[in-house]
Amino acid sequence: MTITPLMPVYPRCGFRPVRGEGAWLISEDGSRALDFATGIAVNLLGHGHPHLTKAIQEQAATLMHVSNLYGSPQGEKLAQRLVDTTFADTVFFTNSGAEAVECAIKTARVYHQSQDSDRFEIITFKNAFHGRTMATISASNQEKMHHGFSPLLAGFKYVDFDDLEGAEAAIGPKTAAFLVEPIQGEGGIRPASEAFMKGLRALADKHGILLILDEVQCGVARTGALYAHELYDIRPDIMASAKGIGGGFPFGACLATEEATRGMVPGTHGSTYGGNPLAMAAGNAVWDVVANDEFLEHVRDIGGKLRASIEQFIGNYPALFTGVRGHGLMLGITMTQETRSFVAHLRDNHGLLTVAAGDNTLRILPPLNIDESHIATFIEKLSAGAADYQVPES
């Protein structure tokens, strides 16, 4: 037998973390790495945050799981807090971001079909990433995600990102909704323009279709707003949230207006583990920390300082870097070449964790509670990495 006990669907590297301390990960051999990847935008309070850890420990010792057949004081508390602080009127808790997007797709389809309409098509945008379930890979146009898994789920149209005219041209009699990331993460930290996002909202209203936002990566204070759509001064009908919402504990949420969820009645959807007490304790602890003006101002301030430091630094290496984009602490450094080998170089030789993304982009996703000392260390490591990086021969 040659297969590994862990199914070999990930190209796992030699760095093997066993412990975390704030913005640092420590490997089993004792080596330390500055974590500016945070599990791809998950550990938004870093590692071992005392308030989050205490909440999970106390809940684990009290009640870990019950069926959704029973009342949920813990879930009702977090749902009410999400409703009070966002556009939403109601929330469904999931186990992951992909399931949150799945819930959003089902909500949009049943919204129309509960009114005897046969609208089912979802217009999505090229280079998007919505997850790895059958529905969510079908929602993406990326061939690398489709290969080997046909037939895909029918009912998705792909349009160029930030192309409002293309989006309007794609609307037909079967169109049920738009599904869009306000800032593409996997696609290369590409923020949508304000005209595009406001235009999608207007088109949705004009044609009686729904606007679904995928804020799995860009939501939960990552951009310096509680959710990224606030930067565009629009409100969605449905939104998928996950990653940072649990601060490291795996869960997600589908948020929606009362109108958009009128087809979601008992029996239409469910989840065995979604919204269990342990997940809700984590979510409430995260919300305690992030859902206030002082914390969001910190993210905007420290994000601005990180961006300014990166912009000043990359000017020293014009052959390697071309620019910086993103908002808050969701930043992308665009490179002149494919980024995966540079990510590996920073990790293996300089103890700096980042994430590769599409469009030759280096994703910078630190914990949201970093300070200026972390920025200084990051720039020091990035500078050392750029100085001794040998571009691989193609």
Coordinates of C-alpha atoms in Angstrom, one line a residue:
M1 CA 0.0 0.0 0.0
T2 CA 1.5 3.4 -1.0
I3 CA -1.4 5.7 -0.3
T4 CA -1.0 7.9 2.8
P5 CA -3.4 7.5 5.8
L6 CA -4.6 11.1 5.1
M7 CA -6.1 11.0 1.6
P8 CA -3.5 12.7 -0.6
V9 CA -5.6 15.5 -2.0
Y10 CA -3.4 18.2 -0.5
P11 CA 0.3 18.8 -1.4
R12 CA 1.3 19.0 2.2
C13 CA 4.6 20.7 3.0
G14 CA 7.2 19.8 5.6
F15 CA 6.2 22.4 8.1
R16 CA 4.1 20.6 10.8
P17 CA 2.6 23.0 13.3
V18 CA 1.7 21.6 16.7
R19 CA 1.2 24.8 18.7
G20 CA 0.2 28.4 18.2
E21 CA 1.0 31.6 20.1
G22 CA -0.7 34.7 18.9
A23 CA 0.6 35.4 15.4
W24 CA 3.1 32.6 15.5
L25 CA 2.9 28.9 14.7
I26 CA 5.4 26.5 16.2
S27 CA 6.3 23.2 14.4
E28 CA 6.9 19.8 16.0
D29 CA 10.7 20.4 15.6
G30 CA 10.4 23.7 17.5
S31 CA 10.8 26.1 14.5
R32 CA 8.6 29.2 14.6
A33 CA 6.8 30.9 11.7
L34 CA 5.0 34.2 11.5
D35 CA 1.5 33.3 10.5
F36 CA 0.3 35.8 7.9
A37 CA -1.9 33.1 6.3
T38 CA -4.1 32.3 9.4
G39 CA -5.5 29.1 7.9
I40 CA -6.5 31.1 4.9
A41 CA -8.3 33.9 6.7
V42 CA -9.6 31.7 9.6
N43 CA -7.7 32.4 12.8
L44 CA -8.7 36.1 12.9
L45 CA -7.7 36.5 16.5
G46 CA -4.5 34.5 16.1
H47 CA -3.7 31.4 18.0
G48 CA -4.6 30.7 21.7
H49 CA -6.7 33.9 22.1
P50 CA -7.7 33.8 25.8
H51 CA -11.3 34.8 25.4
L52 CA -12.0 32.5 22.5
T53 CA -10.1 29.6 24.1
K54 CA -11.9 30.0 27.5
A55 CA -15.4 30.1 25.8
I56 CA -14.7 26.9 23.9
Q57 CA -13.3 25.1 27.0
E58 CA -16.2 26.1 29.2
Q59 CA -18.8 25.1 26.5
A60 CA -17.0 21.8 25.8
A61 CA -17.2 20.9 29.5
T62 CA -20.9 21.9 29.7
L63 CA -22.7 20.7 26.5
M64 CA -21.0 20.0 23.2
H65 CA -23.8 18.9 20.8
V66 CA -27.5 18.5 20.6
S67 CA -29.8 18.0 17.6
N68 CA -31.4 20.9 15.9
L69 CA -34.7 19.2 16.8
Y70 CA -34.4 21.1 20.2
G71 CA -34.4 24.7 21.1
S72 CA -31.0 26.4 21.0
P73 CA -30.3 29.2 23.5
Q74 CA -26.7 29.4 22.2
G75 CA -27.7 29.6 18.6
E76 CA -30.5 32.0 19.2
K77 CA -28.1 34.4 21.0
L78 CA -25.6 34.4 18.1
A79 CA -28.2 34.6 15.4
Q80 CA -29.8 37.6 17.2
R81 CA -26.4 39.3 17.4
L82 CA -25.8 38.7 13.6
V83 CA -29.3 40.1 12.8
D84 CA -28.7 43.1 15.0
T85 CA -25.4 44.0 13.4
T86 CA -26.1 43.2 9.7
F87 CA -28.7 43.5 6.9
A88 CA -30.1 40.1 7.8
D89 CA -33.4 39.1 9.4
T90 CA -32.5 35.4 9.9
V91 CA -29.6 33.0 10.0
F92 CA -28.9 29.3 9.2
F93 CA -25.7 27.9 10.7
T94 CA -23.6 25.5 8.8
N95 CA -20.4 23.5 9.2
S96 CA -18.4 25.3 6.6
G97 CA -18.2 28.1 4.0
A98 CA -19.2 25.7 1.1
E99 CA -22.3 24.7 3.0
A100 CA -23.2 28.3 3.6
V101 CA -22.9 28.9 -0.1
E102 CA -25.0 25.8 -0.8
C103 CA -27.6 27.1 1.6
A104 CA -27.6 30.4 -0.3
I105 CA -28.1 28.8 -3.7
K106 CA -31.0 26.7 -2.3
T107 CA -32.5 29.7 -0.7
A108 CA -32.5 31.6 -4.0
R109 CA -33.9 28.8 -6.0
V110 CA -36.7 28.0 -3.6
Y111 CA -37.5 31.7 -3.3
H112 CA -38.6 31.7 -6.9
Q113 CA -40.0 28.2 -7.2
S114 CA -42.1 28.6 -4.1
Q115 CA -43.9 31.3 -6.2
D116 CA -44.5 28.9 -9.1
S117 CA -41.7 30.4 -11.0
D118 CA -39.2 28.1 -12.9
R119 CA -36.2 30.5 -12.4
F120 CA -33.2 28.5 -11.3
E121 CA -30.1 29.9 -13.0
I122 CA -27.4 31.6 -11.0
I123 CA -25.0 34.1 -12.7
T124 CA -21.5 33.8 -11.2
F125 CA -18.2 35.4 -12.1
K126 CA -15.0 34.1 -13.6
N127 CA -12.1 33.2 -11.3
A128 CA -14.4 33.0 -8.3
F129 CA -14.0 30.4 -5.6
H130 CA -17.1 29.3 -3.7
G131 CA -16.1 26.0 -2.2
R132 CA -15.5 22.3 -3.2
T133 CA -18.9 20.7 -3.0
M134 CA -20.6 19.7 -6.3
A135 CA -22.8 22.8 -6.4
T136 CA -20.0 25.2 -5.4
I137 CA -17.5 23.9 -8.0
S138 CA -20.3 24.1 -10.5
A139 CA -20.7 27.8 -9.5
S140 CA -17.0 28.4 -10.5
N141 CA -15.7 28.5 -14.1
Q142 CA -12.3 27.1 -13.0
E143 CA -11.5 24.0 -15.1
K144 CA -9.0 22.7 -12.6
M145 CA -11.8 22.3 -10.1
H146 CA -14.2 20.6 -12.6
H147 CA -11.7 18.1 -14.0
G148 CA -12.9 14.5 -13.2
F149 CA -16.1 15.5 -11.5
S150 CA -18.6 15.8 -14.4
P151 CA -21.4 16.1 -14.9
L152 CA -21.6 19.4 -13.0
L153 CA -24.7 20.8 -11.5
A154 CA -26.7 22.6 -14.2
G155 CA -27.9 26.2 -13.9
F156 CA -24.8 28.4 -13.7
K157 CA -23.7 31.1 -16.1
Y158 CA -20.2 32.6 -15.9
V159 CA -19.5 36.3 -16.6
D160 CA -16.2 38.3 -16.4
F161 CA -15.7 39.7 -12.9
D162 CA -16.4 43.4 -12.6
D163 CA -18.2 43.4 -16.0
L164 CA -21.6 44.9 -15.4
E165 CA -22.7 45.0 -19.0
G166 CA -21.8 41.3 -19.3
A167 CA -23.8 40.6 -16.1
E168 CA -26.9 42.4 -17.5
A169 CA -26.5 40.6 -20.9
A170 CA -26.5 37.2 -19.1
I171 CA -29.9 37.8 -17.4
G172 CA -32.6 35.7 -18.9
P173 CA -36.1 34.4 -18.1
K174 CA -34.6 31.6 -15.9
T175 CA -32.3 33.8 -13.9
A176 CA -32.8 33.5 -10.2
A177 CA -29.8 35.4 -8.7
F178 CA -26.3 36.8 -8.9
L179 CA -23.6 35.1 -6.8
V180 CA -20.5 37.2 -6.3
E181 CA -17.5 37.8 -3.9
P182 CA -17.1 41.5 -3.2
I183 CA -13.4 40.8 -3.1
Q184 CA -12.2 37.7 -4.9
G185 CA -9.8 35.8 -2.6
E186 CA -8.6 32.7 -4.3
G187 CA -8.9 34.7 -7.6
G188 CA -6.1 37.0 -6.4
I189 CA -7.5 39.6 -3.8
R190 CA -9.4 41.4 -6.5
P191 CA -11.8 44.0 -5.1
A192 CA -14.9 44.6 -7.2
S193 CA -15.5 48.2 -8.3
E194 CA -18.1 50.3 -6.5
A195 CA -19.9 50.8 -9.9
F196 CA -20.1 47.0 -10.4
M197 CA -21.4 46.2 -6.9
K198 CA -24.0 49.0 -6.9
G199 CA -24.9 48.0 -10.5
L200 CA -25.5 44.4 -9.6
R201 CA -27.8 45.6 -6.8
A202 CA -29.7 47.8 -9.2
L203 CA -30.0 45.0 -11.8
A204 CA -31.3 42.5 -9.2
D205 CA -34.0 45.0 -8.2
K206 CA -34.8 45.8 -11.8
H207 CA -35.2 42.2 -12.9
G208 CA -36.7 40.7 -9.7
I209 CA -33.7 38.5 -8.9
L210 CA -31.7 38.1 -5.8
L211 CA -28.2 39.3 -4.9
I212 CA -26.1 36.7 -3.1
L213 CA -22.7 37.7 -1.7
D214 CA -20.0 35.2 -0.8
E215 CA -18.2 36.8 2.1
V216 CA -16.7 33.5 3.3
Q217 CA -13.2 35.0 3.1
C218 CA -13.7 38.8 3.1
G219 CA -16.3 39.0 5.9
V220 CA -16.1 39.2 9.7
A221 CA -14.0 42.4 10.1
R222 CA -11.2 41.2 7.7
T223 CA -11.5 44.4 5.5
G224 CA -12.0 46.8 8.4
A225 CA -15.8 46.7 7.9
L226 CA -17.9 44.0 9.7
Y227 CA -18.7 42.7 6.2
A228 CA -17.1 43.9 2.9
H229 CA -20.4 44.9 1.2
E230 CA -20.6 47.8 3.7
L231 CA -17.6 49.3 1.9
Y232 CA -19.8 49.5 -1.2
D233 CA -22.9 50.9 0.7
I234 CA -25.1 48.1 -0.6
R235 CA -27.2 45.4 1.1
P236 CA -27.5 41.8 -0.3
D237 CA -30.5 39.6 -0.1
I238 CA -28.5 36.5 1.0
M239 CA -24.9 36.2 2.2
A240 CA -22.6 33.3 3.0
S241 CA -20.2 33.8 5.9
A242 CA -17.6 31.4 7.4
K243 CA -13.8 31.2 8.0
G244 CA -13.2 34.0 10.6
I245 CA -16.7 33.7 12.1
G246 CA -15.4 30.9 14.3
G247 CA -11.9 32.2 14.8
G248 CA -10.6 28.7 14.1
F249 CA -13.6 26.6 15.1
P250 CA -15.2 25.2 11.9
F251 CA -18.6 26.7 11.2
G252 CA -20.4 29.0 8.8
A253 CA -23.6 30.9 8.4
C254 CA -26.1 31.8 5.7
L255 CA -27.7 35.1 6.4
A256 CA -30.7 36.4 4.6
T257 CA -33.6 38.8 4.6
E258 CA -37.1 37.6 5.6
E259 CA -38.3 38.2 2.0
A260 CA -35.5 36.1 0.5
T261 CA -36.2 33.2 2.8
R262 CA -39.9 32.8 2.2
G263 CA -39.4 29.5 0.6
M264 CA -37.2 28.1 3.4
V265 CA -39.9 26.3 5.5
P266 CA -39.5 23.3 7.8
G267 CA -38.2 20.3 5.9
T268 CA -36.5 22.2 3.1
H269 CA -33.0 22.3 4.6
G270 CA -31.0 21.1 7.6
S271 CA -27.7 20.2 9.2
T272 CA -26.8 17.6 11.8
Y273 CA -23.9 19.6 13.4
G274 CA -24.7 23.2 12.2
G275 CA -25.1 25.6 15.0
N276 CA -24.3 23.2 17.8
P277 CA -23.5 24.7 21.2
L278 CA -19.7 24.4 20.8
A279 CA -19.7 26.3 17.5
M280 CA -22.0 28.9 18.9
A281 CA -19.7 29.5 21.9
A282 CA -16.9 30.1 19.5
G283 CA -19.0 32.5 17.4
N284 CA -20.2 34.5 20.3
A285 CA -16.7 34.9 21.6
V286 CA -15.5 36.1 18.2
W287 CA -18.4 38.5 18.0
D288 CA -17.6 39.8 21.5
V289 CA -14.2 40.9 20.2
V290 CA -14.8 42.1 16.6
A291 CA -18.2 43.6 16.5
N292 CA -17.4 47.1 17.7
D293 CA -16.1 50.3 16.2
E294 CA -12.9 50.3 18.2
F295 CA -11.8 46.9 16.8
L296 CA -12.8 47.7 13.3
E297 CA -10.9 51.0 13.5
H298 CA -7.9 49.0 14.6
V299 CA -8.1 46.8 11.5
R300 CA -8.4 49.8 9.2
D301 CA -5.5 51.5 11.0
I302 CA -3.1 48.6 11.1
G303 CA -4.1 47.5 7.7
G304 CA -3.2 50.9 6.3
K305 CA 0.2 50.7 8.0
L306 CA 0.8 47.2 6.7
R307 CA -0.1 48.3 3.2
A308 CA 2.1 51.4 3.3
S309 CA 5.0 49.3 4.5
I310 CA 4.5 46.8 1.7
E311 CA 4.2 49.5 -1.0
Q312 CA 7.4 51.2 0.3
F313 CA 9.2 47.8 0.3
I314 CA 8.2 46.4 -3.1
G315 CA 9.7 49.4 -4.9
N316 CA 13.1 47.9 -4.1
Y317 CA 12.2 44.8 -6.2
P318 CA 10.4 45.9 -9.4
A319 CA 11.5 42.7 -11.2
L320 CA 9.6 40.6 -8.6
F321 CA 6.6 42.7 -7.4
T322 CA 4.1 44.9 -9.3
G323 CA 1.7 46.3 -6.7
V324 CA -0.6 45.8 -3.7
R325 CA -4.4 45.6 -3.6
G326 CA -7.2 44.7 -1.2
H327 CA -8.7 46.3 1.9
G328 CA -7.9 46.2 5.6
L329 CA -6.0 43.1 6.5
M330 CA -7.0 41.2 3.3
L331 CA -4.1 42.3 1.0
G332 CA -2.5 40.8 -2.1
I333 CA 0.9 41.5 -3.4
T334 CA 0.9 41.1 -7.2
M335 CA 4.0 39.5 -8.7
T336 CA 5.6 39.3 -12.1
Q337 CA 5.5 35.5 -11.9
E338 CA 3.6 32.5 -10.4
T339 CA 3.7 32.8 -6.6
R340 CA 3.7 29.3 -5.2
S341 CA 7.5 28.8 -5.3
F342 CA 7.9 32.2 -3.5
V343 CA 5.4 31.2 -0.9
A344 CA 7.4 28.0 -0.3
H345 CA 10.7 30.0 -0.2
L346 CA 9.3 32.4 2.5
R347 CA 8.0 29.5 4.5
D348 CA 10.9 27.1 4.3
N349 CA 13.8 29.6 4.5
H350 CA 12.5 32.6 6.4
G351 CA 9.7 31.4 8.7
L352 CA 7.0 33.4 7.1
L353 CA 3.6 32.0 6.1
T354 CA 1.6 33.5 3.3
V355 CA -0.8 32.0 0.7
A356 CA -0.7 31.8 -3.1
A357 CA -3.7 33.0 -5.1
G358 CA -4.7 33.4 -8.7
D359 CA -3.5 36.2 -11.0
N360 CA 0.1 35.8 -9.6
T361 CA -0.9 37.2 -6.2
L362 CA 0.6 36.6 -2.8
R363 CA -2.1 36.7 -0.2
I364 CA -1.4 38.5 3.1
L365 CA -4.0 37.4 5.7
P366 CA -2.6 38.1 9.2
P367 CA -4.5 37.9 12.5
L368 CA -6.6 41.0 12.9
N369 CA -5.2 41.8 16.3
I370 CA -1.6 42.3 15.1
D371 CA 0.4 45.3 16.1
E372 CA 3.2 47.3 14.5
S373 CA 5.9 44.9 15.8
H374 CA 4.4 42.2 13.7
I375 CA 4.5 44.4 10.6
A376 CA 8.1 45.1 11.2
T377 CA 8.9 41.4 11.5
F378 CA 6.9 40.7 8.4
I379 CA 8.7 43.2 6.3
E380 CA 12.1 42.0 7.7
K381 CA 11.3 38.4 6.6
L382 CA 9.7 39.4 3.3
S383 CA 12.8 41.6 2.5
A384 CA 15.2 38.7 3.4
G385 CA 13.1 36.3 1.2
A386 CA 13.1 38.7 -1.8
A387 CA 16.8 39.2 -1.5
D388 CA 17.8 35.6 -1.7
Y389 CA 15.0 34.3 -3.9
Q390 CA 16.1 32.4 -7.0
V391 CA 13.4 32.4 -9.6
P392 CA 12.8 28.8 -10.7
E393 CA 13.6 28.0 -14.3
S394 CA 10.5 27.5 -16.4

